[in-house]
Amino acid sequence: MRAMIRKEFRELFRDKRTVGLIVALPLLLLVVFGYAANFYVTSVHTAVIGSQSQQVSSALPDFFEISKTESSGGAEQARNLLRDDSVDVVFVADSGKPQVYVDGSNLFAAQSTVGRLNALGDKVSVHVLFNPDLKTSWVMIPAIIGLILTFIGTIITSIGLVREREAGTLEQLAVMPIRPSSIILGKITPYFILGAVDMIIVTVLGVWLFGVPFNGNVLVFALGAALFLFVVLGIGVFISTISQNSGQAIQTAIFFLMPQILLSGMIFPLEAMAAGVRWIGYLLPLTYFTMISRGVMLRGASITSLWLPFLVLAVMAVLVFSAATLRFRRDLAPERKADKQPAGAVTS
């Protein structure tokens, strides 16, 4: 038995990726649950508009972080500010009782805000928009759509080129008169179609079963989903180019998946995370798709108000696809060089 134990340890330490995953994953979970697992929001971005805006803004506690003050405006402007995700809360301060409009699509910030406002009694009138009952399912379903696409894009696609390597058919791809970018596009197209079908099914079921509204433009949502799916498929292909077998590909895909689930704002609000951890969330594609899906489905946001997440996903798509193509070209370079060498040539 002692010999068997030594043998297993030797085989384990030969696989540096597995050892790295064993060490890094517990550390990641520790950091996430230590610094990011927080549902309580300590401040919300606030706008105060109306003729009494100066008086009301000066009386608000520090919880309401004022980023906009105007002496004009009403309920319609408040709705537009929340729809465009400019702020989380809008006070309309004219003569009489202040009207407070809260963005219900930002669930945890809305819950903290409503709790603070309810403590004021009848001094203010509270209106929760886009999720009036503060239902968890309304904010989770748009994020779950992105999570499903992430699973398809990373785990399933990551073993695509690895299968070619394990089956010994990668050399056949090397001698084919096809560019690496065309090979990668050909590999991800079936998964792209499958992911699009799954996205449609999950979205329709979410709206039908849980009553989640779809207030925005379908084409805007589809464009955001297509960009996001292209990014995660590119990540899956890149993982396959740096993996030698299916086991390594799945391990690496899981390592990419854990931050997407825990740090994208899907479960824990980004506003409540420690600053040292929050920046990781802003590097993850699921963070930006969640912004798009919640914005379109719940708030009916337009593409002009969602330009930043669209731009970030577009840049990510270009970077990831370029990295996967370059890595794949490097893998094929030795075979193509040998294939172009004239017959009978002697190599040194």
CSV table of C-alpha atoms in Angstrom, one decimal:
chain,number,residue,atom,x,y,z
A,1,MET,CA,0.0,0.0,0.0
A,2,ARG,CA,2.9,2.4,0.8
A,3,ALA,CA,4.2,1.9,-2.8
A,4,MET,CA,0.7,2.7,-4.2
A,5,ILE,CA,0.5,5.9,-2.1
A,6,ARG,CA,3.9,7.0,-3.4
A,7,LYS,CA,2.9,6.2,-7.0
A,8,GLU,CA,-0.3,8.3,-6.7
A,9,PHE,CA,1.6,11.2,-5.2
A,10,ARG,CA,4.1,11.1,-8.1
A,11,GLU,CA,1.3,11.0,-10.7
A,12,LEU,CA,-0.5,13.8,-9.0
A,13,PHE,CA,2.5,16.1,-8.8
A,14,ARG,CA,3.3,15.4,-12.5
A,15,ASP,CA,0.0,17.0,-13.4
A,16,LYS,CA,0.8,20.6,-12.4
A,17,ARG,CA,-2.6,21.9,-13.5
A,18,THR,CA,-4.5,19.6,-11.1
A,19,VAL,CA,-2.2,20.6,-8.3
A,20,GLY,CA,-2.7,24.2,-9.1
A,21,LEU,CA,-6.5,23.7,-9.1
A,22,ILE,CA,-6.4,22.0,-5.8
A,23,VAL,CA,-4.5,24.9,-4.3
A,24,ALA,CA,-6.1,27.8,-6.1
A,25,LEU,CA,-9.8,26.8,-5.9
A,26,PRO,CA,-10.0,26.7,-2.0
A,27,LEU,CA,-8.1,30.1,-1.9
A,28,LEU,CA,-10.6,31.5,-4.4
A,29,LEU,CA,-13.6,30.3,-2.4
A,30,LEU,CA,-12.0,31.7,0.8
A,31,VAL,CA,-11.5,35.1,-0.8
A,32,VAL,CA,-14.9,35.2,-2.4
A,33,PHE,CA,-16.9,34.2,0.7
A,34,GLY,CA,-14.7,36.3,2.9
A,35,TYR,CA,-14.8,39.5,0.9
A,36,ALA,CA,-17.6,39.2,-1.7
A,37,ALA,CA,-20.3,37.2,0.1
A,38,ASN,CA,-22.2,40.3,1.3
A,39,PHE,CA,-25.8,41.1,0.5
A,40,TYR,CA,-26.0,44.4,2.4
A,41,VAL,CA,-25.4,47.5,0.3
A,42,THR,CA,-23.9,50.4,2.3
A,43,SER,CA,-24.7,53.2,-0.2
A,44,VAL,CA,-26.8,53.9,-3.3
A,45,HIS,CA,-26.3,56.4,-6.2
A,46,THR,CA,-29.0,59.0,-5.8
A,47,ALA,CA,-30.4,61.8,-7.8
A,48,VAL,CA,-32.5,64.6,-6.3
A,49,ILE,CA,-34.7,66.7,-8.7
A,50,GLY,CA,-37.3,69.3,-8.3
A,51,SER,CA,-37.7,72.8,-6.9
A,52,GLN,CA,-36.8,71.7,-3.3
A,53,SER,CA,-33.8,69.5,-4.4
A,54,GLN,CA,-31.2,71.5,-2.5
A,55,GLN,CA,-33.1,71.3,0.8
A,56,VAL,CA,-33.9,67.6,0.5
A,57,SER,CA,-30.3,66.6,-0.7
A,58,SER,CA,-28.8,68.4,2.3
A,59,ALA,CA,-31.1,66.5,4.7
A,60,LEU,CA,-30.4,63.0,3.3
A,61,PRO,CA,-28.2,60.6,5.3
A,62,ASP,CA,-24.8,59.4,3.9
A,63,PHE,CA,-26.5,56.1,2.7
A,64,PHE,CA,-27.8,58.1,-0.2
A,65,GLU,CA,-24.7,59.0,-2.3
A,66,ILE,CA,-25.9,62.0,-4.3
A,67,SER,CA,-24.6,62.1,-7.8
A,68,LYS,CA,-27.1,64.4,-9.5
A,69,THR,CA,-29.1,67.4,-8.3
A,70,GLU,CA,-31.5,69.5,-10.5
A,71,SER,CA,-34.0,72.1,-9.7
A,72,SER,CA,-36.4,70.8,-12.4
A,73,GLY,CA,-37.9,67.5,-13.4
A,74,GLY,CA,-40.6,65.1,-12.3
A,75,ALA,CA,-41.7,61.5,-12.3
A,76,GLU,CA,-41.0,61.0,-16.0
A,77,GLN,CA,-37.4,62.2,-15.7
A,78,ALA,CA,-37.0,60.0,-12.6
A,79,ARG,CA,-38.2,56.9,-14.6
A,80,ASN,CA,-35.8,57.7,-17.4
A,81,LEU,CA,-32.8,58.1,-15.0
A,82,LEU,CA,-33.6,54.7,-13.5
A,83,ARG,CA,-34.2,53.0,-16.8
A,84,ASP,CA,-30.8,54.2,-18.1
A,85,ASP,CA,-29.2,53.0,-14.9
A,86,SER,CA,-27.8,56.4,-14.2
A,87,VAL,CA,-28.7,56.1,-10.5
A,88,ASP,CA,-30.4,53.7,-8.1
A,89,VAL,CA,-32.8,56.1,-6.4
A,90,VAL,CA,-34.4,59.4,-7.5
A,91,PHE,CA,-36.0,61.9,-5.1
A,92,VAL,CA,-38.6,64.2,-6.7
A,93,ALA,CA,-38.7,67.1,-4.3
A,94,ASP,CA,-41.4,69.6,-5.2
A,95,SER,CA,-44.0,71.2,-2.8
A,96,GLY,CA,-45.4,68.6,-0.5
A,97,LYS,CA,-44.2,65.1,0.4
A,98,PRO,CA,-41.1,64.0,-1.6
A,99,GLN,CA,-41.7,61.2,-4.0
A,100,VAL,CA,-39.0,58.5,-4.1
A,101,TYR,CA,-38.5,56.2,-7.1
A,102,VAL,CA,-36.4,53.1,-6.6
A,103,ASP,CA,-34.9,50.8,-9.2
A,104,GLY,CA,-36.2,47.4,-8.4
A,105,SER,CA,-34.0,45.6,-11.0
A,106,ASN,CA,-31.1,46.2,-8.6
A,107,LEU,CA,-32.6,44.0,-6.0
A,108,PHE,CA,-30.2,44.2,-3.1
A,109,ALA,CA,-29.8,48.0,-3.4
A,110,ALA,CA,-33.5,48.4,-3.6
A,111,GLN,CA,-34.2,46.2,-0.6
A,112,SER,CA,-31.7,48.2,1.5
A,113,THR,CA,-33.2,51.5,0.2
A,114,VAL,CA,-36.8,50.5,0.9
A,115,GLY,CA,-35.8,49.5,4.4
A,116,ARG,CA,-34.2,52.9,5.0
A,117,LEU,CA,-37.1,54.8,3.6
A,118,ASN,CA,-39.7,52.7,5.5
A,119,ALA,CA,-38.0,53.8,8.7
A,120,LEU,CA,-38.9,57.4,7.8
A,121,GLY,CA,-42.6,56.6,8.1
A,122,ASP,CA,-45.0,58.8,6.1
A,123,LYS,CA,-42.4,61.5,5.4
A,124,VAL,CA,-41.8,60.2,1.9
A,125,SER,CA,-43.8,58.3,-0.7
A,126,VAL,CA,-41.9,55.3,-2.1
A,127,HIS,CA,-42.4,53.9,-5.6
A,128,VAL,CA,-40.5,50.8,-6.7
A,129,LEU,CA,-40.1,50.6,-10.5
A,130,PHE,CA,-39.3,47.6,-12.8
A,131,ASN,CA,-39.7,45.1,-10.0
A,132,PRO,CA,-42.4,46.5,-7.7
A,133,ASP,CA,-42.7,43.4,-5.5
A,134,LEU,CA,-38.9,43.0,-5.3
A,135,LYS,CA,-39.1,39.4,-6.5
A,136,THR,CA,-35.8,37.5,-6.5
A,137,SER,CA,-36.8,35.5,-9.6
A,138,TRP,CA,-37.1,38.6,-11.6
A,139,VAL,CA,-33.4,39.5,-11.2
A,140,MET,CA,-32.1,35.9,-11.2
A,141,ILE,CA,-33.7,34.6,-14.4
A,142,PRO,CA,-31.9,37.2,-16.7
A,143,ALA,CA,-28.6,36.2,-15.0
A,144,ILE,CA,-29.3,32.5,-15.2
A,145,ILE,CA,-29.7,32.9,-18.9
A,146,GLY,CA,-26.1,34.1,-19.1
A,147,LEU,CA,-25.0,31.3,-16.7
A,148,ILE,CA,-26.4,28.7,-19.0
A,149,LEU,CA,-24.6,30.2,-22.0
A,150,THR,CA,-21.4,30.3,-19.9
A,151,PHE,CA,-21.7,26.5,-19.2
A,152,ILE,CA,-22.2,25.7,-22.9
A,153,GLY,CA,-19.5,28.0,-24.0
A,154,THR,CA,-16.7,27.0,-21.6
A,155,ILE,CA,-17.2,23.3,-20.6
A,156,ILE,CA,-18.7,21.9,-23.7
A,157,THR,CA,-16.6,23.9,-26.2
A,158,SER,CA,-13.4,23.5,-24.2
A,159,ILE,CA,-13.2,19.8,-25.1
A,160,GLY,CA,-13.7,20.4,-28.8
A,161,LEU,CA,-10.1,20.7,-30.1
A,162,VAL,CA,-8.9,18.5,-27.3
A,163,ARG,CA,-10.9,15.7,-28.8
A,164,GLU,CA,-9.1,16.3,-32.1
A,165,ARG,CA,-5.8,16.0,-30.3
A,166,GLU,CA,-6.8,12.9,-28.4
A,167,ALA,CA,-8.1,11.2,-31.5
A,168,GLY,CA,-5.0,12.1,-33.5
A,169,THR,CA,-6.9,14.1,-36.1
A,170,LEU,CA,-5.3,17.5,-35.2
A,171,GLU,CA,-2.6,16.7,-37.8
A,172,GLN,CA,-5.3,16.3,-40.5
A,173,LEU,CA,-6.5,19.8,-39.6
A,174,ALA,CA,-2.9,21.1,-40.0
A,175,VAL,CA,-2.5,19.9,-43.6
A,176,MET,CA,-5.9,21.2,-44.7
A,177,PRO,CA,-5.9,24.4,-46.8
A,178,ILE,CA,-7.9,26.2,-44.1
A,179,ARG,CA,-6.9,29.2,-42.0
A,180,PRO,CA,-6.8,28.6,-38.2
A,181,SER,CA,-9.5,31.3,-37.8
A,182,SER,CA,-11.8,29.4,-40.2
A,183,ILE,CA,-11.2,26.2,-38.3
A,184,ILE,CA,-12.1,27.8,-35.0
A,185,LEU,CA,-15.2,29.4,-36.5
A,186,GLY,CA,-16.2,26.0,-37.9
A,187,LYS,CA,-15.7,24.4,-34.5
A,188,ILE,CA,-17.8,26.9,-32.6
A,189,THR,CA,-20.7,27.4,-35.0
A,190,PRO,CA,-22.6,24.3,-33.9
A,191,TYR,CA,-22.2,25.3,-30.2
A,192,PHE,CA,-23.2,28.9,-31.1
A,193,ILE,CA,-26.5,27.6,-32.6
A,194,LEU,CA,-27.1,25.2,-29.7
A,195,GLY,CA,-26.4,28.0,-27.2
A,196,ALA,CA,-28.8,30.4,-29.1
A,197,VAL,CA,-31.6,27.7,-29.0
A,198,ASP,CA,-31.0,27.1,-25.3
A,199,MET,CA,-31.1,30.9,-24.7
A,200,ILE,CA,-34.4,31.2,-26.4
A,201,ILE,CA,-35.9,28.3,-24.5
A,202,VAL,CA,-34.7,29.5,-21.1
A,203,THR,CA,-35.9,33.0,-21.8
A,204,VAL,CA,-39.4,32.0,-22.9
A,205,LEU,CA,-39.7,29.6,-19.9
A,206,GLY,CA,-38.5,32.3,-17.5
A,207,VAL,CA,-41.1,34.7,-18.8
A,208,TRP,CA,-43.8,32.1,-18.9
A,209,LEU,CA,-43.2,30.2,-15.6
A,210,PHE,CA,-41.9,33.0,-13.3
A,211,GLY,CA,-43.8,35.9,-14.8
A,212,VAL,CA,-40.5,37.8,-15.6
A,213,PRO,CA,-41.3,40.8,-17.8
A,214,PHE,CA,-39.7,41.4,-21.1
A,215,ASN,CA,-40.0,45.2,-21.5
A,216,GLY,CA,-37.2,45.9,-24.0
A,217,ASN,CA,-36.3,45.3,-27.6
A,218,VAL,CA,-35.8,41.7,-28.6
A,219,LEU,CA,-33.1,42.6,-31.1
A,220,VAL,CA,-31.1,44.5,-28.5
A,221,PHE,CA,-31.3,41.4,-26.2
A,222,ALA,CA,-30.3,39.1,-29.0
A,223,LEU,CA,-27.3,41.2,-30.0
A,224,GLY,CA,-26.1,41.2,-26.4
A,225,ALA,CA,-26.6,37.5,-26.1
A,226,ALA,CA,-24.7,36.9,-29.4
A,227,LEU,CA,-21.7,38.9,-28.3
A,228,PHE,CA,-21.6,37.2,-24.9
A,229,LEU,CA,-22.0,33.8,-26.5
A,230,PHE,CA,-19.1,34.5,-28.9
A,231,VAL,CA,-16.9,35.6,-25.9
A,232,VAL,CA,-17.6,32.4,-23.9
A,233,LEU,CA,-17.2,30.2,-26.9
A,234,GLY,CA,-13.8,31.9,-27.6
A,235,ILE,CA,-12.8,31.2,-24.0
A,236,GLY,CA,-13.8,27.6,-24.4
A,237,VAL,CA,-11.7,27.2,-27.6
A,238,PHE,CA,-8.7,29.0,-25.9
A,239,ILE,CA,-9.0,26.5,-23.0
A,240,SER,CA,-8.9,23.7,-25.5
A,241,THR,CA,-5.8,25.0,-27.1
A,242,ILE,CA,-3.9,25.1,-23.8
A,243,SER,CA,-5.1,21.6,-22.7
A,244,GLN,CA,-3.6,18.3,-23.7
A,245,ASN,CA,-6.6,16.1,-22.7
A,246,SER,CA,-10.2,16.4,-21.7
A,247,GLY,CA,-9.5,16.2,-18.0
A,248,GLN,CA,-7.3,19.3,-18.2
A,249,ALA,CA,-9.8,21.1,-20.3
A,250,ILE,CA,-12.7,20.5,-17.8
A,251,GLN,CA,-10.5,21.4,-14.9
A,252,THR,CA,-9.5,24.7,-16.5
A,253,ALA,CA,-13.1,25.4,-17.5
A,254,ILE,CA,-14.3,24.9,-13.9
A,255,PHE,CA,-11.6,27.3,-12.8
A,256,PHE,CA,-12.9,29.9,-15.2
A,257,LEU,CA,-16.5,29.2,-14.2
A,258,MET,CA,-16.3,29.7,-10.5
A,259,PRO,CA,-15.5,33.5,-10.6
A,260,GLN,CA,-18.2,33.9,-13.2
A,261,ILE,CA,-20.8,32.5,-10.9
A,262,LEU,CA,-19.6,34.2,-7.7
A,263,LEU,CA,-18.2,37.5,-8.7
A,264,SER,CA,-20.3,38.7,-11.7
A,265,GLY,CA,-23.1,40.2,-9.6
A,266,MET,CA,-25.5,37.3,-10.3
A,267,ILE,CA,-25.6,36.2,-6.6
A,268,PHE,CA,-23.7,38.8,-4.6
A,269,PRO,CA,-24.1,42.5,-5.5
A,270,LEU,CA,-21.0,44.1,-6.9
A,271,GLU,CA,-21.7,47.3,-4.8
A,272,ALA,CA,-21.4,45.2,-1.6
A,273,MET,CA,-18.1,43.6,-2.5
A,274,ALA,CA,-14.7,44.7,-1.1
A,275,ALA,CA,-12.9,46.9,-3.6
A,276,GLY,CA,-10.0,44.4,-3.8
A,277,VAL,CA,-12.4,41.7,-5.1
A,278,ARG,CA,-14.9,43.9,-7.0
A,279,TRP,CA,-12.4,44.6,-9.8
A,280,ILE,CA,-12.3,40.9,-10.7
A,281,GLY,CA,-16.0,41.0,-11.4
A,282,TYR,CA,-15.5,43.8,-13.9
A,283,LEU,CA,-13.1,41.6,-15.9
A,284,LEU,CA,-15.8,38.8,-16.3
A,285,PRO,CA,-18.1,38.7,-19.4
A,286,LEU,CA,-21.1,37.4,-17.4
A,287,THR,CA,-21.0,40.7,-15.4
A,288,TYR,CA,-21.8,42.7,-18.6
A,289,PHE,CA,-24.3,40.3,-20.0
A,290,THR,CA,-26.2,40.4,-16.7
A,291,MET,CA,-26.3,44.2,-17.1
A,292,ILE,CA,-27.7,43.9,-20.6
A,293,SER,CA,-30.2,41.1,-19.8
A,294,ARG,CA,-31.6,42.9,-16.7
A,295,GLY,CA,-31.6,46.2,-18.4
A,296,VAL,CA,-33.5,45.0,-21.5
A,297,MET,CA,-35.9,42.6,-19.8
A,298,LEU,CA,-36.8,44.5,-16.6
A,299,ARG,CA,-36.2,48.2,-17.4
A,300,GLY,CA,-36.7,48.2,-21.1
A,301,ALA,CA,-33.3,49.9,-21.6
A,302,SER,CA,-32.2,50.9,-25.1
A,303,ILE,CA,-28.9,50.1,-26.7
A,304,THR,CA,-27.7,53.7,-26.2
A,305,SER,CA,-28.0,53.4,-22.4
A,306,LEU,CA,-26.3,50.0,-22.5
A,307,TRP,CA,-23.4,51.1,-24.7
A,308,LEU,CA,-20.7,50.3,-22.1
A,309,PRO,CA,-21.5,46.6,-21.6
A,310,PHE,CA,-21.9,46.2,-25.3
A,311,LEU,CA,-18.6,47.8,-26.0
A,312,VAL,CA,-16.8,45.7,-23.3
A,313,LEU,CA,-18.2,42.5,-24.7
A,314,ALA,CA,-17.2,43.4,-28.2
A,315,VAL,CA,-13.7,44.1,-27.1
A,316,MET,CA,-13.6,40.9,-25.2
A,317,ALA,CA,-14.8,38.9,-28.2
A,318,VAL,CA,-12.0,40.3,-30.4
A,319,LEU,CA,-9.3,39.7,-27.8
A,320,VAL,CA,-10.4,36.2,-26.9
A,321,PHE,CA,-10.9,35.1,-30.5
A,322,SER,CA,-7.5,36.6,-31.5
A,323,ALA,CA,-5.8,34.8,-28.6
A,324,ALA,CA,-7.4,31.5,-29.5
A,325,THR,CA,-6.5,31.9,-33.1
A,326,LEU,CA,-2.8,32.7,-32.4
A,327,ARG,CA,-2.5,29.9,-29.9
A,328,PHE,CA,-4.1,27.4,-32.4
A,329,ARG,CA,-1.8,28.7,-35.2
A,330,ARG,CA,1.2,28.1,-33.0
A,331,ASP,CA,0.1,24.5,-32.3
A,332,LEU,CA,-0.3,23.9,-36.1
A,333,ALA,CA,2.9,25.6,-37.1
A,334,PRO,CA,5.3,22.7,-36.7
A,335,GLU,CA,3.0,20.4,-38.7
A,336,ARG,CA,2.6,22.9,-41.5
A,337,LYS,CA,6.3,23.7,-41.6
A,338,ALA,CA,7.1,20.0,-42.0
A,339,ASP,CA,4.4,19.6,-44.6
A,340,LYS,CA,5.9,22.4,-46.7
A,341,GLN,CA,9.4,20.9,-46.6
A,342,PRO,CA,10.4,19.4,-50.0
A,343,ALA,CA,10.5,15.7,-50.3
A,344,GLY,CA,13.9,14.1,-49.6
A,345,ALA,CA,15.2,17.1,-47.7
A,346,VAL,CA,17.5,16.4,-44.8
A,347,THR,CA,16.8,18.0,-41.5
A,348,SER,CA,19.5,18.8,-39.1
